[in-house]
PDB file of C-alpha atoms and ligand atoms in Angstrom:
ATOM      1  CA  MET A   1     -32.227  -4.872  27.957  1.00 49.00           C
ATOM      2  CA  ASN A   2     -31.123  -4.165  24.559  1.00 56.00           C
ATOM      3  CA  VAL A   3     -27.664  -5.108  23.508  1.00 59.00           C
ATOM      4  CA  VAL A   4     -26.326  -2.918  20.687  1.00 63.00           C
ATOM      5  CA  ARG A   5     -23.847  -4.966  18.604  1.00 69.00           C
ATOM      6  CA  GLN A   6     -21.233  -3.076  16.790  1.00 79.00           C
ATOM      7  CA  ALA A   7     -19.108  -4.415  13.767  1.00 81.00           C
ATOM      8  CA  ASN A   8     -16.326  -6.605  15.138  1.00 88.00           C
ATOM      9  CA  ASP A   9     -17.210  -6.537  18.661  1.00 92.00           C
ATOM     10  CA  GLU A  10     -15.689  -9.980  19.663  1.00 91.00           C
ATOM     11  CA  GLN A  11     -12.425  -9.218  17.889  1.00 93.00           C
ATOM     12  CA  ALA A  12     -12.220  -5.734  19.440  1.00 95.00           C
ATOM     13  CA  MET A  13     -12.607  -7.341  22.811  1.00 93.00           C
ATOM     14  CA  LEU A  14     -10.011  -9.847  22.068  1.00 92.00           C
ATOM     15  CA  TRP A  15      -7.277  -7.372  20.477  1.00 95.00           C
ATOM     16  CA  ASN A  16      -8.024  -4.884  23.320  1.00 96.00           C
ATOM     17  CA  GLY A  17      -7.785  -7.530  25.799  1.00 92.00           C
ATOM     18  CA  VAL A  18      -5.815 -10.898  26.267  1.00 90.00           C
ATOM     19  CA  ALA A  19      -4.530 -11.241  22.601  1.00 93.00           C
ATOM     20  CA  GLY A  20      -3.474  -7.724  21.984  1.00 94.00           C
ATOM     21  CA  LEU A  21      -1.649  -7.564  25.427  1.00 95.00           C
ATOM     22  CA  ALA A  22       0.060 -10.820  24.546  1.00 94.00           C
ATOM     23  CA  TRP A  23       1.232  -9.383  21.183  1.00 96.00           C
ATOM     24  CA  VAL A  24       2.492  -6.221  22.872  1.00 96.00           C
ATOM     25  CA  GLU A  25       4.460  -8.329  25.408  1.00 95.00           C
ATOM     26  CA  THR A  26       5.857 -10.507  22.717  1.00 96.00           C
ATOM     27  CA  GLN A  27       6.372  -7.872  20.120  1.00 96.00           C
ATOM     28  CA  ALA A  28      10.154  -8.286  19.551  1.00 96.00           C
ATOM     29  CA  LEU A  29       9.777 -12.054  19.107  1.00 97.00           C
ATOM     30  CA  LEU A  30       6.794 -11.757  16.746  1.00 97.00           C
ATOM     31  CA  ASP A  31       8.544  -9.312  14.556  1.00 96.00           C
ATOM     32  CA  ARG A  32      11.597 -11.651  14.528  1.00 96.00           C
ATOM     33  CA  VAL A  33       9.216 -14.576  13.358  1.00 97.00           C
ATOM     34  CA  LEU A  34       7.289 -12.478  11.042  1.00 98.00           C
ATOM     35  CA  GLU A  35      10.337 -10.456   9.454  1.00 98.00           C
ATOM     36  CA  PRO A  36      10.300 -12.360   6.232  1.00 98.00           C
ATOM     37  CA  PHE A  37       6.944 -11.179   5.636  1.00 98.00           C
ATOM     38  CA  GLU A  38       7.880  -7.530   6.496  1.00 98.00           C
ATOM     39  CA  LYS A  39      10.801  -7.925   4.039  1.00 98.00           C
ATOM     40  CA  LEU A  40       8.445  -9.136   1.266  1.00 98.00           C
ATOM     41  CA  LEU A  41       5.998  -6.220   1.750  1.00 98.00           C
ATOM     42  CA  SER A  42       8.943  -3.597   2.049  1.00 97.00           C
ATOM     43  CA  GLU A  43      10.280  -4.680  -1.287  1.00 97.00           C
ATOM     44  CA  ALA A  44       6.956  -4.294  -2.788  1.00 98.00           C
ATOM     45  CA  VAL A  45       6.394  -1.007  -1.278  1.00 97.00           C
ATOM     46  CA  ALA A  46       9.995  -0.084  -2.807  1.00 96.00           C
ATOM     47  CA  ALA A  47       8.778  -1.395  -6.264  1.00 97.00           C
ATOM     48  CA  LYS A  48       5.285   0.597  -6.001  1.00 96.00           C
ATOM     49  CA  ALA A  49       6.949   3.752  -4.492  1.00 96.00           C
ATOM     50  CA  PRO A  50       3.633   4.891  -3.130  1.00 97.00           C
ATOM     51  CA  THR A  51       3.126   8.353  -1.620  1.00 96.00           C
ATOM     52  CA  ARG A  52       0.165   7.540   0.505  1.00 97.00           C
ATOM     53  CA  LEU A  53       0.024   4.107   2.059  1.00 98.00           C
ATOM     54  CA  LEU A  54      -2.251   2.302   4.632  1.00 98.00           C
ATOM     55  CA  ASP A  55      -1.232  -0.452   6.579  1.00 98.00           C
ATOM     56  CA  VAL A  56      -4.378  -2.595   7.929  1.00 98.00           C
ATOM     57  CA  GLY A  57      -4.391  -4.286  11.234  1.00 98.00           C
ATOM     58  CA  CYS A  58      -0.979  -2.921  11.524  1.00 98.00           C
ATOM     59  CA  GLY A  59      -0.661  -4.086  15.008  1.00 98.00           C
ATOM     60  CA  THR A  60       2.473  -2.915  16.957  1.00 98.00           C
ATOM     61  CA  GLY A  61       3.576  -1.316  13.664  1.00 98.00           C
ATOM     62  CA  ALA A  62       6.705  -3.067  12.329  1.00 98.00           C
ATOM     63  CA  THR A  63       5.313  -3.161   8.761  1.00 98.00           C
ATOM     64  CA  THR A  64       4.068   0.386   8.806  1.00 98.00           C
ATOM     65  CA  LEU A  65       7.400   1.462  10.286  1.00 98.00           C
ATOM     66  CA  ALA A  66       9.326  -0.499   7.479  1.00 97.00           C
ATOM     67  CA  ALA A  67       7.183   0.968   4.943  1.00 97.00           C
ATOM     68  CA  ALA A  68       7.865   4.522   6.225  1.00 97.00           C
ATOM     69  CA  ARG A  69      11.536   3.936   6.113  1.00 95.00           C
ATOM     70  CA  ARG A  70      11.090   2.829   2.273  1.00 95.00           C
ATOM     71  CA  ILE A  71       9.083   5.703   1.400  1.00 95.00           C
ATOM     72  CA  GLY A  72      10.709   8.596   3.124  1.00 91.00           C
ATOM     73  CA  PRO A  73       9.716  11.797   4.750  1.00 86.00           C
ATOM     74  CA  HIS A  74       7.913  13.127   1.904  1.00 88.00           C
ATOM     75  CA  GLY A  75       5.194  10.216   1.863  1.00 93.00           C
ATOM     76  CA  ARG A  76       2.538   9.446   4.358  1.00 95.00           C
ATOM     77  CA  CYS A  77       2.357   5.933   6.157  1.00 97.00           C
ATOM     78  CA  VAL A  78      -0.618   5.115   8.189  1.00 98.00           C
ATOM     79  CA  GLY A  79      -1.232   2.242  10.086  1.00 98.00           C
ATOM     80  CA  ILE A  80      -4.749   1.246  11.332  1.00 98.00           C
ATOM     81  CA  ASP A  81      -5.691  -1.295  14.061  1.00 98.00           C
ATOM     82  CA  ILE A  82      -8.664  -1.828  16.340  1.00 97.00           C
ATOM     83  CA  SER A  83      -6.310  -2.644  19.235  1.00 97.00           C
ATOM     84  CA  GLN A  84      -5.571   0.491  21.525  1.00 97.00           C
ATOM     85  CA  PRO A  85      -2.735  -1.280  23.285  1.00 97.00           C
ATOM     86  CA  MET A  86      -0.928  -2.466  20.338  1.00 98.00           C
ATOM     87  CA  ILE A  87      -1.490   1.203  18.507  1.00 98.00           C
ATOM     88  CA  GLU A  88       0.074   2.722  21.751  1.00 98.00           C
ATOM     89  CA  THR A  89       3.130   0.420  21.119  1.00 98.00           C
ATOM     90  CA  ALA A  90       3.275   1.260  17.603  1.00 98.00           C
ATOM     91  CA  ARG A  91       3.354   5.067  18.393  1.00 98.00           C
ATOM     92  CA  THR A  92       5.801   4.721  20.908  1.00 97.00           C
ATOM     93  CA  ARG A  93       8.120   2.822  18.238  1.00 97.00           C
ATOM     94  CA  ALA A  94       7.364   5.506  15.888  1.00 96.00           C
ATOM     95  CA  ARG A  95       8.460   8.336  18.361  1.00 96.00           C
ATOM     96  CA  SER A  96      11.779   6.190  19.335  1.00 96.00           C
ATOM     97  CA  GLU A  97      12.866   5.912  15.781  1.00 93.00           C
ATOM     98  CA  ASN A  98      11.623   9.324  14.855  1.00 92.00           C
ATOM     99  CA  ALA A  99       9.607   7.874  12.180  1.00 93.00           C
ATOM    100  CA  SER A 100       6.981   9.816  10.006  1.00 90.00           C
ATOM    101  CA  ALA A 101       4.624   7.009  10.428  1.00 96.00           C
ATOM    102  CA  GLU A 102       1.187   7.776  12.094  1.00 97.00           C
ATOM    103  CA  PHE A 103      -1.089   5.214  13.837  1.00 98.00           C
ATOM    104  CA  VAL A 104      -4.961   5.379  13.976  1.00 98.00           C
ATOM    105  CA  CYS A 105      -6.954   3.064  16.423  1.00 98.00           C
ATOM    106  CA  ALA A 106      -9.995   2.271  14.611  1.00 97.00           C
ATOM    107  CA  ASP A 107     -11.937  -0.383  12.938  1.00 97.00           C
ATOM    108  CA  ALA A 108     -10.742  -0.669   9.238  1.00 98.00           C
ATOM    109  CA  GLN A 109     -14.093  -2.301   8.286  1.00 97.00           C
ATOM    110  CA  THR A 110     -15.894   1.044   9.500  1.00 97.00           C
ATOM    111  CA  ASN A 111     -13.362   3.695   9.716  1.00 97.00           C
ATOM    112  CA  PRO A 112     -14.533   6.764   7.564  1.00 97.00           C
ATOM    113  CA  PHE A 113     -11.616   6.998   5.144  1.00 98.00           C
ATOM    114  CA  ASP A 114     -11.273   9.849   2.957  1.00 97.00           C
ATOM    115  CA  ARG A 115     -12.124   8.682  -0.764  1.00 97.00           C
ATOM    116  CA  ALA A 116      -9.065   8.075  -2.803  1.00 97.00           C
ATOM    117  CA  SER A 117      -6.701   8.944  -0.084  1.00 97.00           C
ATOM    118  CA  VAL A 118      -4.087   5.902  -0.474  1.00 98.00           C
ATOM    119  CA  ASP A 119      -2.304   4.528  -3.349  1.00 97.00           C
ATOM    120  CA  MET A 120      -1.117   1.379  -1.485  1.00 98.00           C
ATOM    121  CA  ILE A 121      -2.909  -0.828   1.053  1.00 98.00           C
ATOM    122  CA  ILE A 122      -0.588  -3.525   2.564  1.00 98.00           C
ATOM    123  CA  SER A 123      -1.251  -5.989   5.503  1.00 98.00           C
ATOM    124  CA  ARG A 124       0.502  -8.614   7.364  1.00 98.00           C
ATOM    125  CA  PHE A 125      -2.022 -11.095   8.657  1.00 98.00           C
ATOM    126  CA  GLY A 126      -4.311  -8.106   9.543  1.00 98.00           C
ATOM    127  CA  VAL A 127      -7.397  -8.658   7.423  1.00 98.00           C
ATOM    128  CA  MET A 128      -8.760 -12.067   8.325  1.00 97.00           C
ATOM    129  CA  PHE A 129     -10.871 -10.886  11.499  1.00 96.00           C
ATOM    130  CA  PHE A 130     -13.700  -8.756   9.990  1.00 97.00           C
ATOM    131  CA  ASP A 131     -17.060 -10.006  10.660  1.00 95.00           C
ATOM    132  CA  ASP A 132     -18.182  -8.542   7.054  1.00 96.00           C
ATOM    133  CA  PRO A 133     -15.127  -8.890   4.877  1.00 97.00           C
ATOM    134  CA  VAL A 134     -16.913  -7.534   1.720  1.00 98.00           C
ATOM    135  CA  ALA A 135     -18.070  -4.476   3.702  1.00 97.00           C
ATOM    136  CA  ALA A 136     -14.277  -4.052   5.168  1.00 98.00           C
ATOM    137  CA  PHE A 137     -12.762  -4.516   1.668  1.00 98.00           C
ATOM    138  CA  ALA A 138     -15.280  -2.112   0.015  1.00 98.00           C
ATOM    139  CA  ASN A 139     -14.375   0.412   2.514  1.00 98.00           C
ATOM    140  CA  LEU A 140     -10.659  -0.070   1.605  1.00 98.00           C
ATOM    141  CA  ARG A 141     -11.678   0.368  -1.945  1.00 98.00           C
ATOM    142  CA  HIS A 142     -13.327   3.637  -1.128  1.00 97.00           C
ATOM    143  CA  ALA A 143     -10.121   4.841   0.498  1.00 98.00           C
ATOM    144  CA  ALA A 144      -7.858   3.616  -2.633  1.00 98.00           C
ATOM    145  CA  THR A 145      -7.140   5.819  -5.670  1.00 97.00           C
ATOM    146  CA  ASP A 146      -7.948   4.133  -8.906  1.00 96.00           C
ATOM    147  CA  ASP A 147      -4.152   3.117  -9.565  1.00 96.00           C
ATOM    148  CA  ALA A 148      -3.667   1.903  -5.885  1.00 98.00           C
ATOM    149  CA  GLU A 149      -2.452  -1.658  -5.139  1.00 98.00           C
ATOM    150  CA  LEU A 150      -3.664  -3.718  -2.404  1.00 98.00           C
ATOM    151  CA  ARG A 151      -1.243  -6.559  -1.067  1.00 98.00           C
ATOM    152  CA  PHE A 152      -1.663  -8.728   1.883  1.00 98.00           C
ATOM    153  CA  PHE A 153      -0.462 -12.083   3.375  1.00 98.00           C
ATOM    154  CA  VAL A 154      -3.009 -14.536   5.176  1.00 98.00           C
ATOM    155  CA  TYR A 155      -2.612 -18.109   6.198  1.00 97.00           C
ATOM    156  CA  ARG A 156      -3.395 -20.905   3.965  1.00 97.00           C
ATOM    157  CA  SER A 157      -5.316 -23.939   5.833  1.00 96.00           C
ATOM    158  CA  PRO A 158      -4.574 -25.377   9.205  1.00 95.00           C
ATOM    159  CA  ALA A 159      -3.687 -28.705   7.634  1.00 95.00           C
ATOM    160  CA  GLU A 160      -0.905 -26.839   5.900  1.00 97.00           C
ATOM    161  CA  ASN A 161       0.194 -25.043   9.117  1.00 97.00           C
ATOM    162  CA  PRO A 162       0.627 -27.665  11.570  1.00 97.00           C
ATOM    163  CA  PHE A 163       3.070 -25.880  13.661  1.00 97.00           C
ATOM    164  CA  MET A 164       0.405 -23.209  14.434  1.00 96.00           C
ATOM    165  CA  LEU A 165      -1.883 -26.003  15.881  1.00 95.00           C
ATOM    166  CA  THR A 166       0.810 -27.808  17.768  1.00 96.00           C
ATOM    167  CA  ALA A 167       0.085 -26.032  21.062  1.00 95.00           C
ATOM    168  CA  GLU A 168      -3.603 -26.446  21.228  1.00 93.00           C
ATOM    169  CA  ARG A 169      -3.477 -30.094  19.912  1.00 94.00           C
ATOM    170  CA  ALA A 170      -1.311 -31.237  22.525  1.00 95.00           C
ATOM    171  CA  ALA A 171      -3.011 -29.366  25.324  1.00 95.00           C
ATOM    172  CA  ALA A 172      -6.358 -30.165  24.440  1.00 93.00           C
ATOM    173  CA  PRO A 173      -6.663 -33.421  26.697  1.00 93.00           C
ATOM    174  CA  LEU A 174      -5.546 -31.492  29.568  1.00 94.00           C
ATOM    175  CA  LEU A 175      -7.841 -28.474  29.161  1.00 92.00           C
ATOM    176  CA  PRO A 176     -11.248 -29.672  27.824  1.00 87.00           C
ATOM    177  CA  ALA A 177     -12.661 -26.154  28.284  1.00 83.00           C
ATOM    178  CA  MET A 178     -10.372 -24.823  25.512  1.00 86.00           C
ATOM    179  CA  PRO A 179     -12.786 -23.865  22.779  1.00 83.00           C
ATOM    180  CA  PRO A 180     -12.263 -25.620  19.309  1.00 83.00           C
ATOM    181  CA  ARG A 181     -11.454 -23.465  16.421  1.00 85.00           C
ATOM    182  CA  ASP A 182     -14.378 -22.509  14.082  1.00 85.00           C
ATOM    183  CA  PRO A 183     -12.969 -22.474  10.429  1.00 78.00           C
ATOM    184  CA  ASP A 184     -15.616 -20.297   9.308  1.00 79.00           C
ATOM    185  CA  ALA A 185     -15.347 -17.476  12.023  1.00 89.00           C
ATOM    186  CA  PRO A 186     -13.029 -14.553  11.527  1.00 94.00           C
ATOM    187  CA  GLY A 187      -9.551 -15.415  12.770  1.00 94.00           C
ATOM    188  CA  GLN A 188      -6.247 -16.840  11.778  1.00 95.00           C
ATOM    189  CA  PHE A 189      -7.522 -19.159   9.045  1.00 95.00           C
ATOM    190  CA  ALA A 190     -10.594 -17.431   7.779  1.00 96.00           C
ATOM    191  CA  PHE A 191      -8.910 -16.722   4.313  1.00 97.00           C
ATOM    192  CA  ALA A 192      -7.495 -20.228   3.872  1.00 97.00           C
ATOM    193  CA  ASP A 193      -9.903 -20.687   0.950  1.00 96.00           C
ATOM    194  CA  PRO A 194      -8.287 -18.850  -2.108  1.00 97.00           C
ATOM    195  CA  ARG A 195     -11.796 -18.901  -3.912  1.00 97.00           C
ATOM    196  CA  ARG A 196     -13.443 -17.228  -1.063  1.00 96.00           C
ATOM    197  CA  VAL A 197     -10.758 -14.605  -0.992  1.00 97.00           C
ATOM    198  CA  GLU A 198     -11.400 -13.994  -4.715  1.00 98.00           C
ATOM    199  CA  ARG A 199     -15.115 -13.759  -4.192  1.00 97.00           C
ATOM    200  CA  ILE A 200     -14.745 -11.359  -1.232  1.00 98.00           C
ATOM    201  CA  LEU A 201     -12.433  -8.902  -3.139  1.00 98.00           C
ATOM    202  CA  ALA A 202     -14.730  -9.187  -6.441  1.00 98.00           C
ATOM    203  CA  ASP A 203     -17.662  -8.093  -4.414  1.00 98.00           C
ATOM    204  CA  ALA A 204     -15.819  -5.681  -2.846  1.00 98.00           C
ATOM    205  CA  GLY A 205     -14.747  -3.583  -5.766  1.00 98.00           C
ATOM    206  CA  TRP A 206     -11.365  -5.078  -6.497  1.00 98.00           C
ATOM    207  CA  THR A 207     -10.018  -6.977  -9.680  1.00 98.00           C
ATOM    208  CA  GLU A 208      -7.217  -8.487 -11.191  1.00 97.00           C
ATOM    209  CA  VAL A 209      -6.984 -10.467  -8.060  1.00 98.00           C
ATOM    210  CA  ASP A 210      -3.847 -12.750  -7.786  1.00 98.00           C
ATOM    211  CA  VAL A 211      -3.850 -15.216  -5.030  1.00 98.00           C
ATOM    212  CA  ARG A 212      -0.606 -17.173  -4.925  1.00 98.00           C
ATOM    213  CA  PRO A 213       1.019 -19.515  -2.120  1.00 98.00           C
ATOM    214  CA  VAL A 214       4.099 -18.510  -0.436  1.00 98.00           C
ATOM    215  CA  ASP A 215       5.890 -20.885   2.013  1.00 98.00           C
ATOM    216  CA  VAL A 216       8.162 -18.834   4.325  1.00 98.00           C
ATOM    217  CA  ALA A 217      10.798 -20.233   6.368  1.00 98.00           C
ATOM    218  CA  CYS A 218      10.605 -18.614   9.887  1.00 97.00           C
ATOM    219  CA  SER A 219      12.492 -19.176  13.005  1.00 97.00           C
ATOM    220  CA  PHE A 220      13.233 -18.115  16.741  1.00 97.00           C
ATOM    221  CA  PRO A 221      15.482 -19.058  19.702  1.00 97.00           C
ATOM    222  CA  LEU A 222      14.843 -22.103  21.458  1.00 98.00           C
ATOM    223  CA  GLY A 223      14.620 -20.032  24.631  1.00 97.00           C
ATOM    224  CA  GLU A 224      11.677 -18.408  23.454  1.00 97.00           C
ATOM    225  CA  LEU A 225       9.428 -21.463  22.723  1.00 97.00           C
ATOM    226  CA  VAL A 226       7.626 -21.834  26.254  1.00 97.00           C
ATOM    227  CA  ARG A 227       6.811 -18.061  25.961  1.00 95.00           C
ATOM    228  CA  TRP A 228       5.501 -18.609  22.495  1.00 96.00           C
ATOM    229  CA  PHE A 229       3.222 -21.219  23.384  1.00 96.00           C
ATOM    230  CA  THR A 230       2.144 -19.931  26.926  1.00 95.00           C
ATOM    231  CA  GLN A 231       1.253 -16.476  25.629  1.00 94.00           C
ATOM    232  CA  LEU A 232       0.051 -16.577  22.089  1.00 95.00           C
ATOM    233  CA  GLY A 233      -2.792 -18.418  20.346  1.00 91.00           C
ATOM    234  CA  PRO A 234      -5.837 -20.275  21.862  1.00 91.00           C
ATOM    235  CA  LEU A 235      -3.708 -21.913  24.450  1.00 93.00           C
ATOM    236  CA  GLY A 236      -2.098 -18.541  25.538  1.00 92.00           C
ATOM    237  CA  ARG A 237      -5.604 -17.145  25.936  1.00 89.00           C
ATOM    238  CA  ILE A 238      -6.583 -19.606  28.384  1.00 90.00           C
ATOM    239  CA  LEU A 239      -3.661 -21.180  30.177  1.00 91.00           C
ATOM    240  CA  HIS A 240      -3.702 -18.696  32.870  1.00 87.00           C
ATOM    241  CA  GLU A 241      -7.202 -19.924  34.000  1.00 88.00           C
ATOM    242  CA  ALA A 242      -5.698 -23.320  34.669  1.00 89.00           C
ATOM    243  CA  ASP A 243      -4.371 -24.283  38.022  1.00 91.00           C
ATOM    244  CA  GLU A 244      -0.802 -24.279  38.630  1.00 93.00           C
ATOM    245  CA  ARG A 245      -0.326 -28.369  38.408  1.00 94.00           C
ATOM    246  CA  THR A 246      -2.460 -28.477  35.319  1.00 94.00           C
ATOM    247  CA  ARG A 247      -0.152 -25.423  33.757  1.00 93.00           C
ATOM    248  CA  THR A 248       2.883 -27.410  34.869  1.00 95.00           C
ATOM    249  CA  ARG A 249       1.749 -30.593  32.964  1.00 95.00           C
ATOM    250  CA  VAL A 250       0.556 -28.463  30.014  1.00 95.00           C
ATOM    251  CA  VAL A 251       3.710 -26.899  29.625  1.00 96.00           C
ATOM    252  CA  GLU A 252       5.903 -30.164  29.724  1.00 96.00           C
ATOM    253  CA  THR A 253       3.296 -32.022  27.347  1.00 97.00           C
ATOM    254  CA  VAL A 254       3.308 -28.900  24.779  1.00 97.00           C
ATOM    255  CA  ARG A 255       6.976 -28.401  24.940  1.00 97.00           C
ATOM    256  CA  ALA A 256       7.638 -32.172  23.857  1.00 97.00           C
ATOM    257  CA  ALA A 257       4.938 -31.597  21.110  1.00 97.00           C
ATOM    258  CA  PHE A 258       7.230 -29.076  19.524  1.00 98.00           C
ATOM    259  CA  ASP A 259      10.276 -31.462  19.246  1.00 98.00           C
ATOM    260  CA  PRO A 260       9.900 -31.980  15.525  1.00 98.00           C
ATOM    261  CA  TYR A 261      10.581 -28.031  15.022  1.00 98.00           C
ATOM    262  CA  VAL A 262      13.569 -27.906  17.362  1.00 98.00           C
ATOM    263  CA  HIS A 263      16.992 -27.839  15.484  1.00 98.00           C
ATOM    264  CA  GLY A 264      19.739 -27.045  17.771  1.00 97.00           C
ATOM    265  CA  ASP A 265      19.030 -23.996  19.584  1.00 97.00           C
ATOM    266  CA  GLU A 266      16.292 -22.831  17.204  1.00 98.00           C
ATOM    267  CA  VAL A 267      12.642 -23.544  16.459  1.00 98.00           C
ATOM    268  CA  ARG A 268      11.886 -23.557  12.828  1.00 98.00           C
ATOM    269  CA  PHE A 269       8.808 -23.925  10.837  1.00 98.00           C
ATOM    270  CA  ASP A 270       7.230 -23.041   7.423  1.00 98.00           C
ATOM    271  CA  ALA A 271       4.586 -20.533   7.217  1.00 98.00           C
ATOM    272  CA  ALA A 272       2.118 -21.513   4.478  1.00 98.00           C
ATOM    273  CA  CYS A 273       0.517 -18.467   3.301  1.00 98.00           C
ATOM    274  CA  TRP A 274      -1.456 -16.771   0.391  1.00 98.00           C
ATOM    275  CA  GLN A 275       0.124 -13.619  -1.214  1.00 98.00           C
ATOM    276  CA  VAL A 276      -2.811 -11.588  -2.261  1.00 98.00           C
ATOM    277  CA  VAL A 277      -2.440  -8.550  -4.775  1.00 98.00           C
ATOM    278  CA  ALA A 278      -5.446  -6.747  -6.337  1.00 98.00           C
ATOM    279  CA  ARG A 279      -6.234  -3.705  -7.966  1.00 98.00           C
ATOM    280  CA  PRO A 280      -9.458  -1.378  -7.573  1.00 98.00           C
ATOM    281  CA  ALA A 281     -12.175  -2.123 -10.167  1.00 96.00           C
ATOM    282  CA  ARG A 282     -13.198   1.169 -11.867  1.00 86.00           C
ATOM    283  CA  GLY A 283     -16.699   2.660 -11.942  1.00 72.00           C
ATOM    284  CA  ILE A 284     -18.035   0.161  -9.412  1.00 59.00           C
ATOM    285  CA  GLU A 285     -20.367   1.581  -6.504  1.00 50.00           C
ATOM    286  CA  THR A 286     -19.157  -0.295  -3.542  1.00 50.00           C
ATOM    287  CA  ASN A 287     -20.571  -0.779  -0.165  1.00 47.00           C
ATOM    288  CA  GLY A 288     -17.914   1.951   1.004  1.00 44.00           C
ATOM    289  CA  ALA A 289     -18.449   4.252  -1.800  1.00 41.00           C
TER     290      ALA A 289
HETATM  291  C1  SAM B 301      -2.368 -11.177  13.702  1.00 59.75           C
HETATM  292  S1  SAM B 301      -2.217  -9.639  14.152  1.00 59.75           S
HETATM  293  C2  SAM B 301      -1.328  -8.994  12.887  1.00 59.75           C
HETATM  294  C3  SAM B 301      -0.566  -7.661  13.348  1.00 59.75           C
HETATM  295  C4  SAM B 301       0.343  -6.889  12.439  1.00 59.75           C
HETATM  296  N1  SAM B 301       0.001  -6.922  11.154  1.00 59.75           N
HETATM  297  C5  SAM B 301       1.579  -7.706  12.314  1.00 59.75           C
HETATM  298  O1  SAM B 301       2.029  -8.425  11.447  1.00 59.75           O
HETATM  299  O2  SAM B 301       2.378  -7.618  13.308  1.00 59.75           O
HETATM  300  C6  SAM B 301      -3.910  -9.004  13.663  1.00 59.75           C
HETATM  301  C7  SAM B 301      -4.123  -7.626  13.817  1.00 59.75           C
HETATM  302  O3  SAM B 301      -5.332  -7.098  13.133  1.00 59.75           O
HETATM  303  C8  SAM B 301      -5.867  -6.154  14.103  1.00 59.75           C
HETATM  304  N2  SAM B 301      -7.283  -6.217  13.714  1.00 59.75           N
HETATM  305  C9  SAM B 301      -8.388  -7.058  13.793  1.00 59.75           C
HETATM  306  N3  SAM B 301      -9.627  -6.794  13.399  1.00 59.75           N
HETATM  307  C10 SAM B 301      -9.489  -5.446  13.133  1.00 59.75           C
HETATM  308  C11 SAM B 301     -10.364  -4.613  12.445  1.00 59.75           C
HETATM  309  N4  SAM B 301     -11.553  -4.870  12.082  1.00 59.75           N
HETATM  310  N5  SAM B 301      -9.751  -3.272  12.247  1.00 59.75           N
HETATM  311  C12 SAM B 301      -8.300  -3.062  12.357  1.00 59.75           C
HETATM  312  N6  SAM B 301      -7.459  -3.869  12.735  1.00 59.75           N
HETATM  313  C13 SAM B 301      -8.030  -5.271  13.324  1.00 59.75           C
HETATM  314  C14 SAM B 301      -5.699  -6.694  15.571  1.00 59.75           C
HETATM  315  O4  SAM B 301      -5.943  -5.838  16.339  1.00 59.75           O
HETATM  316  C15 SAM B 301      -4.250  -6.981  15.353  1.00 59.75           C
HETATM  317  O5  SAM B 301      -3.457  -6.230  15.788  1.00 59.75           O
END
């Protein structure tokens, strides 16, 4: 039997399955933790004052909705995401706050965007999952006007983000079936190497690429810590497969491993990220053109 593989198959399965559902269930918690990035993007949106904005890998919509509030009813804000459950949540949120933002469930790498249809493209951790990043960013270049701005946040290396690995490191001896992370595969740390990010963007028809480190203080209530590590990340994806005794031991062990991040009734950590800004290169035929 022939198996026809489409772009981003594995990520589509993940984000329409266990990872997407976990993000929907923990939406308020994640939006609180990632709020500093929403604020940074919102300020940039206010400064650029685009009329047509695209939010890539918009998830449950927080940054698209924030941009729509900044731009107002005369602009157009569209969030695109490969995850149906996350897009449905985003649409529900838009309806409940009577926002003008629109949400499209599609793969940003292959979606047939209208040429030169957006003047700002933003993303909060939504661009590290493409199996062909050059094709994806070329497709975004095709969607951008010549004076557009591309602006996104991605994570720096795992070594600089020890908080993000705390759960899986502590749980690994108890859950030998947990797959190790592949640093070269699409995923949370796929854009950790700034030279790679510059190469991808240059090859995809972007120029004036500015990749700068930002360290952002994040926090959430201690009462949410167990939910954080039992639902999210690689541990959250497989913990439900373990028997109850193992689960109890994992929760105890992992909870203790987070002690260095507990300050009173809060969990605090620094997210080590790259803020990437780029402009469309002119006169270049890209893959997406
Ligand atoms: C880490 S989450 C970030 C979600 C959102 N930007 C936020 O900050 O709340 C990554 C998002 O990228 C989406 N994604 C992954 N691959 C994608 C693709 N090829 N096209 C569109 N969205 C994609 C996922 O479904 C997920 O919602």
